[in-house]
Coordinates of C-alpha atoms and ligand atoms in Angstrom, one line a residue:
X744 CA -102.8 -87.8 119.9
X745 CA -99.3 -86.0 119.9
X746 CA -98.8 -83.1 122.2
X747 CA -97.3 -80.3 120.1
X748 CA -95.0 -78.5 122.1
X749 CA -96.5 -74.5 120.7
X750 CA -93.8 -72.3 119.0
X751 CA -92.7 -69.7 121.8
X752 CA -93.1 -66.5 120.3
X753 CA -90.4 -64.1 121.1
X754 CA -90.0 -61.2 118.6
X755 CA -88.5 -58.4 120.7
X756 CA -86.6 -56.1 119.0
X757 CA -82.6 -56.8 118.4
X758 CA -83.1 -60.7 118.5
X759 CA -80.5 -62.4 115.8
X760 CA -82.8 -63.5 112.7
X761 CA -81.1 -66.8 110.4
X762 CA -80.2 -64.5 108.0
X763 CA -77.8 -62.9 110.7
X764 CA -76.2 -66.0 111.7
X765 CA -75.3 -67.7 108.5
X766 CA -74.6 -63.9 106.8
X767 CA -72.6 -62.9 109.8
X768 CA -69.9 -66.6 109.5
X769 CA -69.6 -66.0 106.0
X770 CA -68.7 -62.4 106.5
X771 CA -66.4 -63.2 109.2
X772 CA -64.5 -65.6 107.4
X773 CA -63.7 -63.1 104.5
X774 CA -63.2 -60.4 106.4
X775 CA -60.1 -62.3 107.8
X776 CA -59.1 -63.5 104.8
X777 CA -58.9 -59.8 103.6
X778 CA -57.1 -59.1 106.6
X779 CA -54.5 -62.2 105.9
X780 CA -54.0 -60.6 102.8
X781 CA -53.3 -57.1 103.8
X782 CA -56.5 -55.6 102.2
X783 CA -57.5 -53.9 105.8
X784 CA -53.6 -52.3 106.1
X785 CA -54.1 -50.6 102.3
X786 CA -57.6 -49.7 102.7
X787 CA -57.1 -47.9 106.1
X788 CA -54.0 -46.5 104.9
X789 CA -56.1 -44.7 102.4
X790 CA -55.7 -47.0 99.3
X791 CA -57.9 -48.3 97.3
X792 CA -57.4 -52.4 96.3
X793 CA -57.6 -54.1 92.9
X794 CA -57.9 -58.0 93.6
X795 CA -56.0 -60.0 90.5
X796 CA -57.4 -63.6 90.6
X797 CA -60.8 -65.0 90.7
X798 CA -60.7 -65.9 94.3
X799 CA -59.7 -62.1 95.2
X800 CA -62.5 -61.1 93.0
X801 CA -65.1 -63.1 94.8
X802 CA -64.1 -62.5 98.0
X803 CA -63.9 -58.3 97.1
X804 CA -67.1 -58.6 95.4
X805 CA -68.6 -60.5 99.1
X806 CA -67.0 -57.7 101.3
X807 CA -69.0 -55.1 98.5
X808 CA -71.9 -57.0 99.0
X809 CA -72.0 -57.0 102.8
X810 CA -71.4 -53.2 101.9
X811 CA -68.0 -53.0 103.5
X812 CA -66.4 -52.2 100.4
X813 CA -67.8 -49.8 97.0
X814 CA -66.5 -50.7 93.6
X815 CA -65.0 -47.7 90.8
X816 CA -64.0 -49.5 88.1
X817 CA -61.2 -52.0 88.8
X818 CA -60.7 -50.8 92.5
X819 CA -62.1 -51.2 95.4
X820 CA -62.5 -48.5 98.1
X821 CA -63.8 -48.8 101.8
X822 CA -67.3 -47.7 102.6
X823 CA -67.9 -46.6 106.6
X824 CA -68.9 -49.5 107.8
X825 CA -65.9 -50.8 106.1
X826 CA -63.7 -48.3 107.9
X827 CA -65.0 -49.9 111.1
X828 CA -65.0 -53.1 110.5
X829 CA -61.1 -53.0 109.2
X830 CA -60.7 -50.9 112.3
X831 CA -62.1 -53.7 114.6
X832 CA -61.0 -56.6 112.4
X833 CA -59.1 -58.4 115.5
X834 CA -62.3 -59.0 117.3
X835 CA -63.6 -60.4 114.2
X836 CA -60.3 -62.8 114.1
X837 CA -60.2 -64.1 117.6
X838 CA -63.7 -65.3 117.5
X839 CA -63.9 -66.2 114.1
X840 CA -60.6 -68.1 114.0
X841 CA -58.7 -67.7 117.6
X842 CA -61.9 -69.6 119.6
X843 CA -63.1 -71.6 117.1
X844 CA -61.4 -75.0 118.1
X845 CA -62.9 -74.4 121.3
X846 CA -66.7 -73.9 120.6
X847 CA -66.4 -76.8 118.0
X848 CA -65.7 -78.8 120.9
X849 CA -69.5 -78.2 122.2
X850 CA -70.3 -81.1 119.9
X851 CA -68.7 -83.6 121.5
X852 CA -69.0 -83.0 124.9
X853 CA -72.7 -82.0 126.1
X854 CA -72.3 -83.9 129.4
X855 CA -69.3 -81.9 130.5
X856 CA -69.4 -78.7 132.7
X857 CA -66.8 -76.9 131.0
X858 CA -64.3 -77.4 128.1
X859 CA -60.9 -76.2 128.5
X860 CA -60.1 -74.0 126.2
X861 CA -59.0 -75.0 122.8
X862 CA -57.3 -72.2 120.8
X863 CA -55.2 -71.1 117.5
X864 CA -52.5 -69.1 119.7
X865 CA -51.2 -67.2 116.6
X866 CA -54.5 -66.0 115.8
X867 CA -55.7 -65.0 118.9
X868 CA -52.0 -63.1 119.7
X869 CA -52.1 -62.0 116.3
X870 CA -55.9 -60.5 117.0
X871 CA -55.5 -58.9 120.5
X872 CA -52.8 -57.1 119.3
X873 CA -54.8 -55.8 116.1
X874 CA -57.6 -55.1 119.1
X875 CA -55.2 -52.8 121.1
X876 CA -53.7 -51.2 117.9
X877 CA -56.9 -49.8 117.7
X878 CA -56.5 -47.4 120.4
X879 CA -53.4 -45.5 120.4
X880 CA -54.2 -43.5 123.1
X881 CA -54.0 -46.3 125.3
X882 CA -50.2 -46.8 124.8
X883 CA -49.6 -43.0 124.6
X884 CA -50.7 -43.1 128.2
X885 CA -49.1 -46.2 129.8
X886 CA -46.2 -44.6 127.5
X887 CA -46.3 -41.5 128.9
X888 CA -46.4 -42.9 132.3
X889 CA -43.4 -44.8 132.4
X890 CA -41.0 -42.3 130.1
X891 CA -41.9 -39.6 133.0
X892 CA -40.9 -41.9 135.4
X893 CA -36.6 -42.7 136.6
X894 CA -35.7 -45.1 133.5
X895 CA -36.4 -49.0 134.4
X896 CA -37.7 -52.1 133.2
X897 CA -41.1 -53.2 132.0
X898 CA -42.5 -56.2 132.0
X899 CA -45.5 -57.3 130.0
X900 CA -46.9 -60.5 131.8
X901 CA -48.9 -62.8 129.1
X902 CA -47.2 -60.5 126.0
X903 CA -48.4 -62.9 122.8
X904 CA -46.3 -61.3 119.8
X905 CA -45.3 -58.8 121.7
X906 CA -47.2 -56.4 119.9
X907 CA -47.6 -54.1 122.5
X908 CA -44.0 -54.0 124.0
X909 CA -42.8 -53.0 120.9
X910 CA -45.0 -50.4 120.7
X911 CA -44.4 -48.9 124.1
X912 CA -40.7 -49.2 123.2
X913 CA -41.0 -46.7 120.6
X914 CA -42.7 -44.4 123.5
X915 CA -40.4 -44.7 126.5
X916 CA -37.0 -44.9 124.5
X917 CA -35.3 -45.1 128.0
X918 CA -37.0 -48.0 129.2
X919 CA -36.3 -51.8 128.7
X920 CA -38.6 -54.5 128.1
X921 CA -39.2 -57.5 128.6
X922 CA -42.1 -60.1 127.8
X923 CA -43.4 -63.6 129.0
X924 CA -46.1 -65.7 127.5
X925 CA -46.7 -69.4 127.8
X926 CA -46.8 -70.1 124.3
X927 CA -43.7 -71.1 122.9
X928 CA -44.1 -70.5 119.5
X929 CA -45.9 -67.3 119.8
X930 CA -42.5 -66.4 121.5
X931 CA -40.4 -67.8 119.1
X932 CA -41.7 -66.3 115.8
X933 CA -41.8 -62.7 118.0
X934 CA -38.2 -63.1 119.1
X935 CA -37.1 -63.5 115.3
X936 CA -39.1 -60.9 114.3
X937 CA -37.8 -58.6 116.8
X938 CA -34.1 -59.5 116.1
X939 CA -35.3 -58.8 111.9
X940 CA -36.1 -55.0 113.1
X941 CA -33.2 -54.5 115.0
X942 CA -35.0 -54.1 118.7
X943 CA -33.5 -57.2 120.6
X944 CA -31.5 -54.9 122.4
X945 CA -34.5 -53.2 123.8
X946 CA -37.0 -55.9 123.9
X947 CA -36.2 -59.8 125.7
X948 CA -39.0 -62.1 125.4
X949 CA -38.9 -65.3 127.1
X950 CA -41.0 -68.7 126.9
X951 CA -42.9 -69.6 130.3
X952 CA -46.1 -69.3 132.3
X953 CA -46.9 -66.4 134.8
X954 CA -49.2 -67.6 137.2
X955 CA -47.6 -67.4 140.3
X956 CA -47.1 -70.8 142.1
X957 CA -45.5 -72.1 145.3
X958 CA -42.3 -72.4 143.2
X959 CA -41.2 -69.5 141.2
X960 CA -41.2 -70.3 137.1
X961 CA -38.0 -71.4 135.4
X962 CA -38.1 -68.2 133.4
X963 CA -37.8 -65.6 136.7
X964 CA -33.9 -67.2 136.9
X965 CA -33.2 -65.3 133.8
X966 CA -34.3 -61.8 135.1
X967 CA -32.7 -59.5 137.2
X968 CA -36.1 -58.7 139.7
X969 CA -35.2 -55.9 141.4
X970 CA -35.0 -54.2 138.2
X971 CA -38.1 -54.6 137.2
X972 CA -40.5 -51.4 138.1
X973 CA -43.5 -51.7 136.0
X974 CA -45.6 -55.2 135.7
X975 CA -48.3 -55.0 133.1
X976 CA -50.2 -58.0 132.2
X977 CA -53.0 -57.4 129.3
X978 CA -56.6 -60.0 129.2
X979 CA -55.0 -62.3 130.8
X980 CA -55.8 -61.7 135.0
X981 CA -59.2 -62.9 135.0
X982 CA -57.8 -66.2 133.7
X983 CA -55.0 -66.5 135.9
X984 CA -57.4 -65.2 139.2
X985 CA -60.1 -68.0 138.1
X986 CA -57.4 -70.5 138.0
X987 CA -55.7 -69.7 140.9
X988 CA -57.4 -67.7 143.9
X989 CA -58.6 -64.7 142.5
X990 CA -57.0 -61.3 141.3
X991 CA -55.3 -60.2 144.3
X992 CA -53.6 -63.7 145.1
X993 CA -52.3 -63.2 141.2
X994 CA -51.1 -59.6 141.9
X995 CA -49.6 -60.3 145.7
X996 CA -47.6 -63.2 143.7
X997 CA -46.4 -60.5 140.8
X998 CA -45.4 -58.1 143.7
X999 CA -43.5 -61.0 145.8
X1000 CA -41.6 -61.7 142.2
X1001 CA -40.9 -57.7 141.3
X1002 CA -39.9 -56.3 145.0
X1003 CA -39.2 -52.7 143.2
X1004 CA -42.6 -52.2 141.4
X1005 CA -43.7 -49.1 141.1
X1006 CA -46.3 -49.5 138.5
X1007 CA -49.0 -51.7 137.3
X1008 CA -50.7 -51.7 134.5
X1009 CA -53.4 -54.3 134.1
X1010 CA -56.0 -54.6 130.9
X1011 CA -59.2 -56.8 131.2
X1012 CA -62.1 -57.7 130.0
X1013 CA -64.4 -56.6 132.4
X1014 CA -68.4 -58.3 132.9
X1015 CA -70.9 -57.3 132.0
X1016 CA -74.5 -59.1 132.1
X1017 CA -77.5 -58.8 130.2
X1018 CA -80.3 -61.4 129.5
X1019 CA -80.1 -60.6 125.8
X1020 CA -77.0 -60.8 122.9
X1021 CA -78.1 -58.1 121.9
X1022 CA -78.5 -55.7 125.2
X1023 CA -74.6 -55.7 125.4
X1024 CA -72.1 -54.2 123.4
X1025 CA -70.9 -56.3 120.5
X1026 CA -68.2 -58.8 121.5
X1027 CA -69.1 -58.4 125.5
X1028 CA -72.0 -61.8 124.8
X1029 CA -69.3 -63.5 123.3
X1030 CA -66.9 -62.6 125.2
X1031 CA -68.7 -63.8 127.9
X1032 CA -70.4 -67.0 126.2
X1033 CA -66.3 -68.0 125.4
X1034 CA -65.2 -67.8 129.0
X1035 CA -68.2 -69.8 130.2
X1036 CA -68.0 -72.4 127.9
X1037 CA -64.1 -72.8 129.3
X1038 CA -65.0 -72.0 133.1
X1039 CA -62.9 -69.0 133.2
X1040 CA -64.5 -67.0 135.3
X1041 CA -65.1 -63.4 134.3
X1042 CA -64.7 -60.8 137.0
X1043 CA -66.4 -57.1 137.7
X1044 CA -65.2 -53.9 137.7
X1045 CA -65.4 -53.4 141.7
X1046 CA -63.8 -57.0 142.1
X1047 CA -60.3 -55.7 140.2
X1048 CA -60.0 -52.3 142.0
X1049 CA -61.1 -53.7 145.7
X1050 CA -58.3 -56.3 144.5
X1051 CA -55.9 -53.1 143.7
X1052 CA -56.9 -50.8 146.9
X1053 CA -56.3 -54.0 149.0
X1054 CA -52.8 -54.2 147.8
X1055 CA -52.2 -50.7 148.2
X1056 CA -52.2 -49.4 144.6
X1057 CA -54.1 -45.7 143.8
X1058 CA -55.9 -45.7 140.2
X1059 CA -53.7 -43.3 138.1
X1060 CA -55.7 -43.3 135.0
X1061 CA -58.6 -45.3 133.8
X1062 CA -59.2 -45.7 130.4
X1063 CA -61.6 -48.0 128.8
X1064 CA -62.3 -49.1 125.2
X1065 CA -65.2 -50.7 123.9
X1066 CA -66.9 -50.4 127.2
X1067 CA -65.7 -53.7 129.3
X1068 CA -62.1 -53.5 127.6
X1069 CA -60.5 -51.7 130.6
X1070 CA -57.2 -50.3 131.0
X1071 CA -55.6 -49.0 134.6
X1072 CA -52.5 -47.2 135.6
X1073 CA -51.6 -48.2 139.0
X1074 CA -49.7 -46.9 141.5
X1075 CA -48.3 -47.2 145.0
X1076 CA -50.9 -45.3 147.2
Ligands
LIG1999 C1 -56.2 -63.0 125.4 S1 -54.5 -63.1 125.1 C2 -53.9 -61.5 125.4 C3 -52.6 -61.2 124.7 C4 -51.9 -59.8 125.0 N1 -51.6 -59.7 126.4 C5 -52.8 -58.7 124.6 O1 -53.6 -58.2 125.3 O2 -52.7 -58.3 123.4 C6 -53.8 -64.0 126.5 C7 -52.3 -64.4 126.3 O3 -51.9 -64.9 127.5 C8 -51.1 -66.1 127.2 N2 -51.2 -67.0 128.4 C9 -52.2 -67.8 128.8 N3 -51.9 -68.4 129.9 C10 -50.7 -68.0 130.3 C11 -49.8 -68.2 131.4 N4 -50.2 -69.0 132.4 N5 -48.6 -67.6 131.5 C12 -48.2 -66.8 130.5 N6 -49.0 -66.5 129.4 C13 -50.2 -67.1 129.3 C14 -51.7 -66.6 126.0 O4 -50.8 -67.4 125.3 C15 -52.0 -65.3 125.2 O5 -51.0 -64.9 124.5

């Protein structure tokens, strides 16, 4: 006789059905292929498309029936769940395209505790800054911040493609910027890019790791510290504080680096738990599910501000997006 292990039910409501998961990767991959190119800008912008090949055709006529996009004629206009998808189309790259090398690795590797993480750096810089794009108001507020302050310099610890320096630029005209990021080629293509619209002046990015260490990083040699007056790193502390020994040793080593800081402005993921996918908010289980897989730990929101009050730094402003994407304004108490 074979013992046959009985089918668990489980039916609550919200749990993924097979339809989900093989619908939702298909989906994903066109709606970054849209993205790559430029559907999401037009549409947005409050154009209508008109694909011209077969391959646009089939990959219109997917977004349509996934019900993202409506069809008049030989045009294509965005439905509302269109509208937020394009909105939130960076979430749908990084996980989609940015992670992916990394949870292919599961495969090959059940025995391990964790995988180090194994990522398409372009895709995930180019997503998180689509994310933050999302939410103007965020950089009207760290902007606003730092043009009502005495002119200085701000540096954006962990900047990818700089996406959000040059933003702020355009907000605190007085201010210079600078931005660091570990990934060379990140900084590379940003540098040239920067240089093509005229804001090297304004902007400096440089190649190098921020996580302080006993010695300083090659990079610090090229910056004058004591100008610096507002440090803001963006989904990037939790890494850093799981690596090394948690948020406050990250943000002590910051402060030893900038002795004039006046401002910090971090951004993190923040966790949040729930026994279910489906329980959180959309991109919080995989979020989540990412960082465990890599043994980064995630951290909550009463870790980062006991971290900030035991340094001495008074919230300014709060702001959160997307429930655990969380924004503060720091300053000295
Ligand atoms: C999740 S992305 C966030 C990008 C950007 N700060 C944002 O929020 O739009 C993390 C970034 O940190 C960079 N990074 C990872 N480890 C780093 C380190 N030790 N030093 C500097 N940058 C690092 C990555 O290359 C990546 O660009």
């Amino acid at each position: 006789m074979t013992a046959v292990t009985p089918l668990v039910q489980h039916s609550a409501i919200g749990d993924f059905t097979i339809r989900d998961v093989i619908e939702g990767q298909t989906a994903g991959q066109l709606i970054v292929a849209a993205d790559d190119w430029g559907w999401w800008v037009t549409l947005l912008g409050g154009d209508s498309i008109a694909p011209t090949t077969g391959i646009q055709d089939t990959v219109a006529d997917g977004l349509v029936r996934a019900g993202f996009l409506i069809r008049r004629g030989r045009r294509y206009h965005l439905t509302h769940t269109g509208h937020d998808v394009g909105k939130n189309r960076g979430f749908v790259r990084v996980a989609v395209r940015g992670w992916e090398p990394t949870f292919r690795q599961l495969s090959a590797n059940p025995h391990r505790e964790y995988i180090p993480a194994a990522t398409e750096p372009d895709e995930v810089a180019r997503g998180c800054t689509d994310i933050a794009r999302r939410r103007p108001e965020i950089f009207e507020a760290i902007g606003r911040s730092i043009a009502a302050d005495i002119p200085g310099c701000t540096i954006d610890l962990g900047c990818a493609d700089a996406g959000r320096v040059t933003a702020l630029a355009g907000l605190a005209p007085e201010e210079s910027f600078l931005g660091v990021d570990i990934e060379d080629g990140v900084i590379q293509t940003a540098t040239s890019e920067l240089a093509d619209r005229g804001l090297s002046d304004r902007i400096t990015l440089l190649a190098g790791s921020v996580q302080p260490e006993d010695e300083p990083p090659a990079w610090l040699a090229a910056v004058d510290r004591e100008a610096v007056t507002t440090a803001m790193s963006f989904f990037l502390l939790h890494q850093l504080a799981s690596d090394g020994d948690g948020i406050a040793a990250v943000l002590r080593g910051w402060m030893d680096w900038f002795p004039n800081l006046r401002r910090f402005v971090i951004g993190d993921g923040y966790l949040l738990e729930a026994p279910n996918w489906t329980q959180q908010p959309w991109f919080s289980p995989t979020y989540e599910i990412y960082h465990a897989v890599t043994g980064v730990r995630l951290w909550t929101r009463h870790e980062y501000e006991q971290a900030f009050a035991d340094l001495g730094w008074s919230v300014e402003r709060r702001l959160e997006d997307h429930t655990m994407l969380v924004t503060t304004i720091l300053e000295r108490a």
